[in-house]
Amino acid sequence: MTKHKFIAFAGLLLATLCPAVVAQKSPVELQSQVTTPFRFIAYGDTRFTDPKDIEASNSEVRKALVGAIADARPAFICIGGDISYKGYDANDWKIFDAETTVWRERKISVYPVLGNHDLRGDEKTALGNYFQRFPDLQNSRYYSVRVANILILALDTSLDETSGPQGDWLNRKLDALPPDVDFVFLLMHHPPYTSSSDMRMFSGGHSARTPEQRLAKMLEGRQPKMHARMVVFASHVHNYERHEHGGVTYFVTGGGGAHAYPIERAKGDAFQSKEINYHYLLVEVDRAQVTITMNRLERSGGKEVWTQPDSIKIMTPAVAKAAAK
């Protein structure tokens, strides 16, 4: 057997025995032709499901948020996971299709990440339902989106974020950050920081997990050496939180309609609230700065009451340093 025939045979044997190895593709790198200034939405934990299931999710809140987000005319929407309540259930995804029709009518792009509920049940079925809605992802469970002066790194928190293929990919993306990127937004489901805990002092919440704590340590070690500013959008906890550590701003934005609960607030949480907080985040991007505003929904007597109880302006390291002088 010649050398070339042996290589061809070996490749065929590998494809037969290990098809996943050969078929594995690099994560998709999406591009948007938006220019600054622009705005986008970040929120999560919608749990689209049967409106009769009021324990899992509040369908009236879901619909109100979807409508308000469409009316905000964002360039795109980032959803931090738990889009569906039962990822394996085709009916849950049909509810998503029906309730978000206005987004497609207005041609608003959606950049999602997987949450634990999106992977519920048979994983192959769940992923099939998910990727059917988001074909641009090309079956990538983690991926990047370049938009004007920002880079979005969408992570899959069911996989390790700091080691293995996803960890290697993330480090490569941060190592090769283009000089014209002012902000890196990391979109993920499980939060690196949260005021809540598994003890569920006020009826709900989750503790931060070790993998995401490792990720935060890595990000905070990188931030002082970066020309861009990093911001993390996570969900999983059904409330709103804002934390800052090592120059990285962390948001918990899990108020998309899933069963909401108050949480016991950590001292370092910049948003000290004892209420439930259905909401979305409006992110306004300009050159060298972004403004992020929490838009809170309260339904009272069948009416929608909207407020903006938290807002923060974040600047690039260079601009922030100059402003501090």
Tab-separated table of C-alpha atoms in Angstrom:
chain	number	residue	atom	x	y	z
A	1	MET	CA	0.000	0.000	0.000
A	2	THR	CA	1.405	3.413	-0.987
A	3	LYS	CA	1.729	6.252	1.512
A	4	HIS	CA	-1.120	8.246	-0.070
A	5	LYS	CA	-3.427	5.247	-0.178
A	6	PHE	CA	-2.643	4.513	3.471
A	7	ILE	CA	-3.521	8.096	4.494
A	8	ALA	CA	-6.788	7.929	2.535
A	9	PHE	CA	-7.611	4.567	4.127
A	10	ALA	CA	-6.792	5.895	7.603
A	11	GLY	CA	-9.004	8.907	7.024
A	12	LEU	CA	-11.864	6.683	5.871
A	13	LEU	CA	-11.416	4.423	8.896
A	14	LEU	CA	-11.442	7.424	11.255
A	15	ALA	CA	-14.583	8.792	9.630
A	16	THR	CA	-16.256	5.402	10.028
A	17	LEU	CA	-15.246	4.804	13.623
A	18	CYS	CA	-15.289	8.399	14.879
A	19	PRO	CA	-17.647	10.435	12.672
A	20	ALA	CA	-18.040	13.159	15.312
A	21	VAL	CA	-14.313	13.891	15.201
A	22	VAL	CA	-14.244	14.381	11.434
A	23	ALA	CA	-17.612	16.194	11.218
A	24	GLN	CA	-16.835	18.687	13.991
A	25	LYS	CA	-16.699	22.228	12.652
A	26	SER	CA	-15.198	25.398	14.025
A	27	PRO	CA	-17.735	27.619	15.800
A	28	VAL	CA	-19.502	29.950	13.411
A	29	GLU	CA	-18.280	33.563	13.249
A	30	LEU	CA	-21.254	35.786	12.478
A	31	GLN	CA	-21.016	39.341	11.164
A	32	SER	CA	-23.541	42.170	11.341
A	33	GLN	CA	-23.339	45.243	9.111
A	34	VAL	CA	-24.639	47.581	11.823
A	35	THR	CA	-22.693	50.804	12.428
A	36	THR	CA	-22.384	52.906	15.571
A	37	PRO	CA	-24.380	54.199	17.271
A	38	PHE	CA	-26.800	51.295	17.671
A	39	ARG	CA	-28.829	49.544	20.357
A	40	PHE	CA	-29.518	45.953	21.261
A	41	ILE	CA	-31.411	43.984	23.902
A	42	ALA	CA	-30.121	41.466	26.438
A	43	TYR	CA	-32.364	39.311	28.616
A	44	GLY	CA	-33.040	35.683	29.470
A	45	ASP	CA	-35.143	33.000	31.153
A	46	THR	CA	-38.274	33.415	29.074
A	47	ARG	CA	-39.381	29.786	29.392
A	48	PHE	CA	-41.811	29.801	26.482
A	49	THR	CA	-44.365	27.106	27.255
A	50	ASP	CA	-48.102	26.467	27.517
A	51	PRO	CA	-49.698	29.697	28.830
A	52	LYS	CA	-51.765	27.566	31.214
A	53	ASP	CA	-48.586	26.560	33.076
A	54	ILE	CA	-48.421	29.596	35.349
A	55	GLU	CA	-45.941	27.918	37.691
A	56	ALA	CA	-43.258	27.679	35.013
A	57	SER	CA	-43.700	31.056	33.369
A	58	ASN	CA	-45.947	34.103	33.131
A	59	SER	CA	-47.227	34.273	29.560
A	60	GLU	CA	-48.662	37.785	29.941
A	61	VAL	CA	-45.269	39.062	31.067
A	62	ARG	CA	-43.531	37.179	28.249
A	63	LYS	CA	-45.790	38.772	25.661
A	64	ALA	CA	-45.448	42.255	27.140
A	65	LEU	CA	-41.649	41.979	27.123
A	66	VAL	CA	-41.566	40.657	23.553
A	67	GLY	CA	-43.741	43.559	22.392
A	68	ALA	CA	-41.767	46.206	24.268
A	69	ILE	CA	-38.492	44.811	22.921
A	70	ALA	CA	-39.818	44.955	19.360
A	71	ASP	CA	-40.977	48.542	19.919
A	72	ALA	CA	-37.475	49.491	21.114
A	73	ARG	CA	-36.283	48.795	17.538
A	74	PRO	CA	-33.039	47.051	18.495
A	75	ALA	CA	-30.459	45.955	15.946
A	76	PHE	CA	-30.623	42.502	17.531
A	77	ILE	CA	-31.606	40.582	20.659
A	78	CYS	CA	-29.363	38.462	22.897
A	79	ILE	CA	-31.188	35.765	24.881
A	80	GLY	CA	-29.287	34.193	27.758
A	81	GLY	CA	-30.827	30.759	27.695
A	82	ASP	CA	-33.861	28.904	29.047
A	83	ILE	CA	-35.723	30.131	26.014
A	84	SER	CA	-38.052	27.142	26.289
A	85	TYR	CA	-39.251	25.443	29.452
A	86	LYS	CA	-38.803	21.928	28.071
A	87	GLY	CA	-36.213	21.821	25.310
A	88	TYR	CA	-37.390	18.438	24.037
A	89	ASP	CA	-41.016	19.593	23.691
A	90	ALA	CA	-41.883	20.750	20.162
A	91	ASN	CA	-45.002	22.462	21.523
A	92	ASP	CA	-42.934	24.761	23.746
A	93	TRP	CA	-40.964	25.862	20.709
A	94	LYS	CA	-44.188	26.435	18.769
A	95	ILE	CA	-45.227	28.815	21.558
A	96	PHE	CA	-41.893	30.608	21.073
A	97	ASP	CA	-42.598	30.816	17.337
A	98	ALA	CA	-46.076	32.237	17.885
A	99	GLU	CA	-45.237	34.734	20.628
A	100	THR	CA	-42.154	36.159	18.876
A	101	THR	CA	-43.695	36.559	15.425
A	102	VAL	CA	-43.277	40.332	15.659
A	103	TRP	CA	-39.481	39.967	15.862
A	104	ARG	CA	-39.376	38.101	12.578
A	105	GLU	CA	-41.836	40.500	10.959
A	106	ARG	CA	-39.492	43.355	11.847
A	107	LYS	CA	-36.430	41.329	10.829
A	108	ILE	CA	-34.762	41.572	14.257
A	109	SER	CA	-31.902	39.089	14.575
A	110	VAL	CA	-31.731	36.894	17.673
A	111	TYR	CA	-28.452	35.624	19.134
A	112	PRO	CA	-29.179	32.960	21.774
A	113	VAL	CA	-27.267	30.692	24.123
A	114	LEU	CA	-28.362	27.383	25.566
A	115	GLY	CA	-29.766	27.147	29.080
A	116	ASN	CA	-30.325	24.037	31.160
A	117	HIS	CA	-34.039	23.975	30.280
A	118	ASP	CA	-33.238	24.184	26.560
A	119	LEU	CA	-31.302	20.919	26.964
A	120	ARG	CA	-34.025	19.163	28.947
A	121	GLY	CA	-34.966	15.629	27.909
A	122	ASP	CA	-33.336	13.861	25.001
A	123	GLU	CA	-30.431	16.146	24.090
A	124	LYS	CA	-30.503	15.349	20.375
A	125	THR	CA	-34.190	16.252	20.189
A	126	ALA	CA	-33.690	19.375	22.305
A	127	LEU	CA	-30.788	20.598	20.175
A	128	GLY	CA	-32.755	19.857	17.030
A	129	ASN	CA	-35.589	22.099	18.247
A	130	TYR	CA	-33.118	24.837	19.181
A	131	PHE	CA	-31.071	24.880	15.974
A	132	GLN	CA	-34.222	24.697	13.849
A	133	ARG	CA	-35.057	28.187	15.164
A	134	PHE	CA	-31.543	29.539	14.755
A	135	PRO	CA	-30.122	28.110	11.510
A	136	ASP	CA	-27.482	30.849	11.228
A	137	LEU	CA	-25.651	29.192	14.140
A	138	GLN	CA	-24.859	26.215	11.882
A	139	ASN	CA	-25.140	23.855	14.881
A	140	SER	CA	-22.540	25.830	16.875
A	141	ARG	CA	-23.227	25.570	20.585
A	142	TYR	CA	-20.821	28.472	21.175
A	143	TYR	CA	-19.938	31.155	18.643
A	144	SER	CA	-18.987	34.792	18.049
A	145	VAL	CA	-20.723	37.804	16.523
A	146	ARG	CA	-18.840	40.871	15.299
A	147	VAL	CA	-20.961	44.039	15.268
A	148	ALA	CA	-19.275	47.401	14.554
A	149	ASN	CA	-16.993	48.107	17.540
A	150	ILE	CA	-18.143	45.179	19.702
A	151	LEU	CA	-17.533	41.437	19.802
A	152	ILE	CA	-20.102	39.054	21.286
A	153	LEU	CA	-18.817	35.728	22.581
A	154	ALA	CA	-21.762	33.398	23.142
A	155	LEU	CA	-20.909	30.530	25.506
A	156	ASP	CA	-22.486	27.169	26.313
A	157	THR	CA	-22.356	26.763	30.094
A	158	SER	CA	-23.220	23.062	29.845
A	159	LEU	CA	-19.624	22.733	28.578
A	160	ASP	CA	-16.527	23.880	30.438
A	161	GLU	CA	-15.778	27.500	29.592
A	162	THR	CA	-12.076	27.576	30.510
A	163	SER	CA	-10.785	24.212	29.258
A	164	GLY	CA	-11.450	21.779	26.446
A	165	PRO	CA	-12.532	22.927	22.971
A	166	GLN	CA	-14.676	25.816	24.215
A	167	GLY	CA	-12.004	27.074	26.598
A	168	ASP	CA	-9.353	26.898	23.882
A	169	TRP	CA	-11.629	28.763	21.472
A	170	LEU	CA	-12.428	31.464	24.046
A	171	ASN	CA	-8.756	32.059	24.817
A	172	ARG	CA	-7.920	32.281	21.115
A	173	LYS	CA	-10.665	34.834	20.551
A	174	LEU	CA	-9.462	36.994	23.425
A	175	ASP	CA	-5.804	36.634	22.420
A	176	ALA	CA	-6.573	37.778	18.867
A	177	LEU	CA	-8.924	40.629	19.749
A	178	PRO	CA	-8.941	43.169	16.895
A	179	PRO	CA	-7.692	46.659	17.850
A	180	ASP	CA	-10.959	48.301	16.760
A	181	VAL	CA	-13.063	46.305	19.256
A	182	ASP	CA	-14.046	48.574	22.149
A	183	PHE	CA	-16.237	46.104	24.064
A	184	VAL	CA	-16.428	42.349	24.460
A	185	PHE	CA	-19.834	41.091	25.581
A	186	LEU	CA	-19.905	37.546	26.921
A	187	LEU	CA	-23.358	35.974	26.728
A	188	MET	CA	-23.999	32.914	28.893
A	189	HIS	CA	-26.636	31.180	30.987
A	190	HIS	CA	-25.103	30.431	34.406
A	191	PRO	CA	-23.778	33.550	36.180
A	192	PRO	CA	-20.239	33.870	37.579
A	193	TYR	CA	-21.618	36.115	40.357
A	194	THR	CA	-25.057	36.160	41.957
A	195	SER	CA	-26.616	37.415	45.168
A	196	SER	CA	-28.840	34.342	45.294
A	197	SER	CA	-27.949	30.889	46.540
A	198	ASP	CA	-29.147	27.313	46.509
A	199	MET	CA	-30.477	27.965	50.026
A	200	ARG	CA	-33.270	30.016	48.373
A	201	MET	CA	-33.773	32.372	51.280
A	202	PHE	CA	-36.682	34.158	49.568
A	203	SER	CA	-38.147	31.172	47.684
A	204	GLY	CA	-35.785	31.037	44.717
A	205	GLY	CA	-32.261	31.313	43.387
A	206	HIS	CA	-29.074	29.452	42.586
A	207	SER	CA	-25.489	29.666	43.797
A	208	ALA	CA	-22.713	30.527	41.353
A	209	ARG	CA	-21.028	27.355	40.120
A	210	THR	CA	-17.316	26.552	40.168
A	211	PRO	CA	-16.846	26.569	36.343
A	212	GLU	CA	-18.227	30.098	36.043
A	213	GLN	CA	-16.156	31.246	39.037
A	214	ARG	CA	-13.066	29.975	37.215
A	215	LEU	CA	-14.159	31.869	34.126
A	216	ALA	CA	-14.535	35.086	36.128
A	217	LYS	CA	-11.032	34.671	37.542
A	218	MET	CA	-9.673	34.259	34.026
A	219	LEU	CA	-11.528	37.311	32.691
A	220	GLU	CA	-10.466	39.498	35.593
A	221	GLY	CA	-6.862	38.423	35.107
A	222	ARG	CA	-7.039	39.512	31.467
A	223	GLN	CA	-8.972	42.778	31.852
A	224	PRO	CA	-6.092	45.031	33.086
A	225	LYS	CA	-4.079	44.111	29.982
A	226	MET	CA	-6.883	44.668	27.465
A	227	HIS	CA	-7.718	47.718	25.372
A	228	ALA	CA	-11.392	46.639	25.315
A	229	ARG	CA	-13.793	46.481	28.238
A	230	MET	CA	-15.507	43.192	29.066
A	231	VAL	CA	-19.165	42.899	30.079
A	232	VAL	CA	-20.947	39.656	31.005
A	233	PHE	CA	-24.653	38.985	30.491
A	234	ALA	CA	-25.921	35.885	32.307
A	235	SER	CA	-29.336	34.726	33.470
A	236	HIS	CA	-30.469	31.493	35.259
A	237	VAL	CA	-31.471	33.483	38.370
A	238	HIS	CA	-34.960	34.899	37.772
A	239	ASN	CA	-34.228	38.457	38.829
A	240	TYR	CA	-31.847	41.319	38.025
A	241	GLU	CA	-28.380	41.912	39.479
A	242	ARG	CA	-25.315	44.029	38.683
A	243	HIS	CA	-21.820	43.286	39.993
A	244	GLU	CA	-18.352	44.585	39.191
A	245	HIS	CA	-15.116	42.723	39.876
A	246	GLY	CA	-11.647	43.331	38.513
A	247	GLY	CA	-12.865	45.855	35.967
A	248	VAL	CA	-15.436	43.438	34.499
A	249	THR	CA	-19.147	44.288	34.801
A	250	TYR	CA	-21.455	41.314	35.369
A	251	PHE	CA	-25.211	41.423	34.825
A	252	VAL	CA	-27.772	38.814	35.812
A	253	THR	CA	-30.757	39.369	33.533
A	254	GLY	CA	-33.112	36.460	34.144
A	255	GLY	CA	-36.383	38.384	34.246
A	256	GLY	CA	-37.782	37.323	30.880
A	257	GLY	CA	-40.980	35.693	32.121
A	258	ALA	CA	-39.916	32.550	34.004
A	259	HIS	CA	-41.395	32.182	37.472
A	260	ALA	CA	-39.906	35.182	39.289
A	261	TYR	CA	-38.768	35.448	42.883
A	262	PRO	CA	-37.071	37.980	45.174
A	263	ILE	CA	-33.495	37.258	46.245
A	264	GLU	CA	-31.360	38.110	49.238
A	265	ARG	CA	-28.926	40.789	48.030
A	266	ALA	CA	-25.167	40.573	48.504
A	267	LYS	CA	-23.472	43.775	49.658
A	268	GLY	CA	-21.571	44.003	46.395
A	269	ASP	CA	-24.750	43.877	44.296
A	270	ALA	CA	-25.253	47.391	42.913
A	271	PHE	CA	-29.005	46.803	42.634
A	272	GLN	CA	-30.461	46.469	46.127
A	273	SER	CA	-34.066	45.386	45.609
A	274	LYS	CA	-36.334	43.044	47.551
A	275	GLU	CA	-38.843	42.828	44.719
A	276	ILE	CA	-39.331	40.511	41.796
A	277	ASN	CA	-38.003	42.155	38.645
A	278	TYR	CA	-39.334	41.190	35.241
A	279	HIS	CA	-37.220	43.183	32.807
A	280	TYR	CA	-34.991	43.501	29.787
A	281	LEU	CA	-31.740	45.405	29.314
A	282	LEU	CA	-31.392	48.076	26.650
A	283	VAL	CA	-27.752	48.369	25.555
A	284	GLU	CA	-26.895	51.593	23.698
A	285	VAL	CA	-23.536	51.385	21.972
A	286	ASP	CA	-21.469	54.340	20.828
A	287	ARG	CA	-17.780	54.801	20.216
A	288	ALA	CA	-15.767	54.067	23.372
A	289	GLN	CA	-18.831	53.895	25.623
A	290	VAL	CA	-22.053	51.982	26.222
A	291	THR	CA	-25.083	52.774	28.349
A	292	ILE	CA	-27.013	49.831	29.792
A	293	THR	CA	-30.482	50.480	31.208
A	294	MET	CA	-32.713	48.037	33.036
A	295	ASN	CA	-36.319	48.355	31.860
A	296	ARG	CA	-38.570	46.914	34.545
A	297	LEU	CA	-42.121	45.699	33.981
A	298	GLU	CA	-44.770	45.567	36.663
A	299	ARG	CA	-48.322	44.573	35.904
A	300	SER	CA	-50.867	46.265	38.124
A	301	GLY	CA	-54.610	45.939	37.635
A	302	GLY	CA	-54.072	44.538	34.167
A	303	LYS	CA	-51.963	47.540	33.177
A	304	GLU	CA	-48.273	47.631	32.307
A	305	VAL	CA	-46.085	49.952	34.366
A	306	TRP	CA	-42.571	50.495	32.994
A	307	THR	CA	-39.695	52.013	34.971
A	308	GLN	CA	-35.909	52.282	34.582
A	309	PRO	CA	-34.573	51.743	38.111
A	310	ASP	CA	-30.969	51.051	37.111
A	311	SER	CA	-28.654	52.416	34.440
A	312	ILE	CA	-24.891	52.516	34.026
A	313	LYS	CA	-22.477	54.046	31.543
A	314	ILE	CA	-19.403	51.910	30.816
A	315	MET	CA	-16.351	53.312	29.036
A	316	THR	CA	-13.314	51.719	27.427
A	317	PRO	CA	-10.277	51.507	29.723
A	318	ALA	CA	-8.489	54.342	27.919
A	319	VAL	CA	-11.466	56.720	28.058
A	320	ALA	CA	-12.211	55.815	31.671
A	321	LYS	CA	-8.574	56.492	32.603
A	322	ALA	CA	-8.608	59.875	30.868
A	323	ALA	CA	-11.894	60.830	32.523
A	324	ALA	CA	-10.498	59.974	35.971
A	325	LYS	CA	-7.650	62.506	35.655
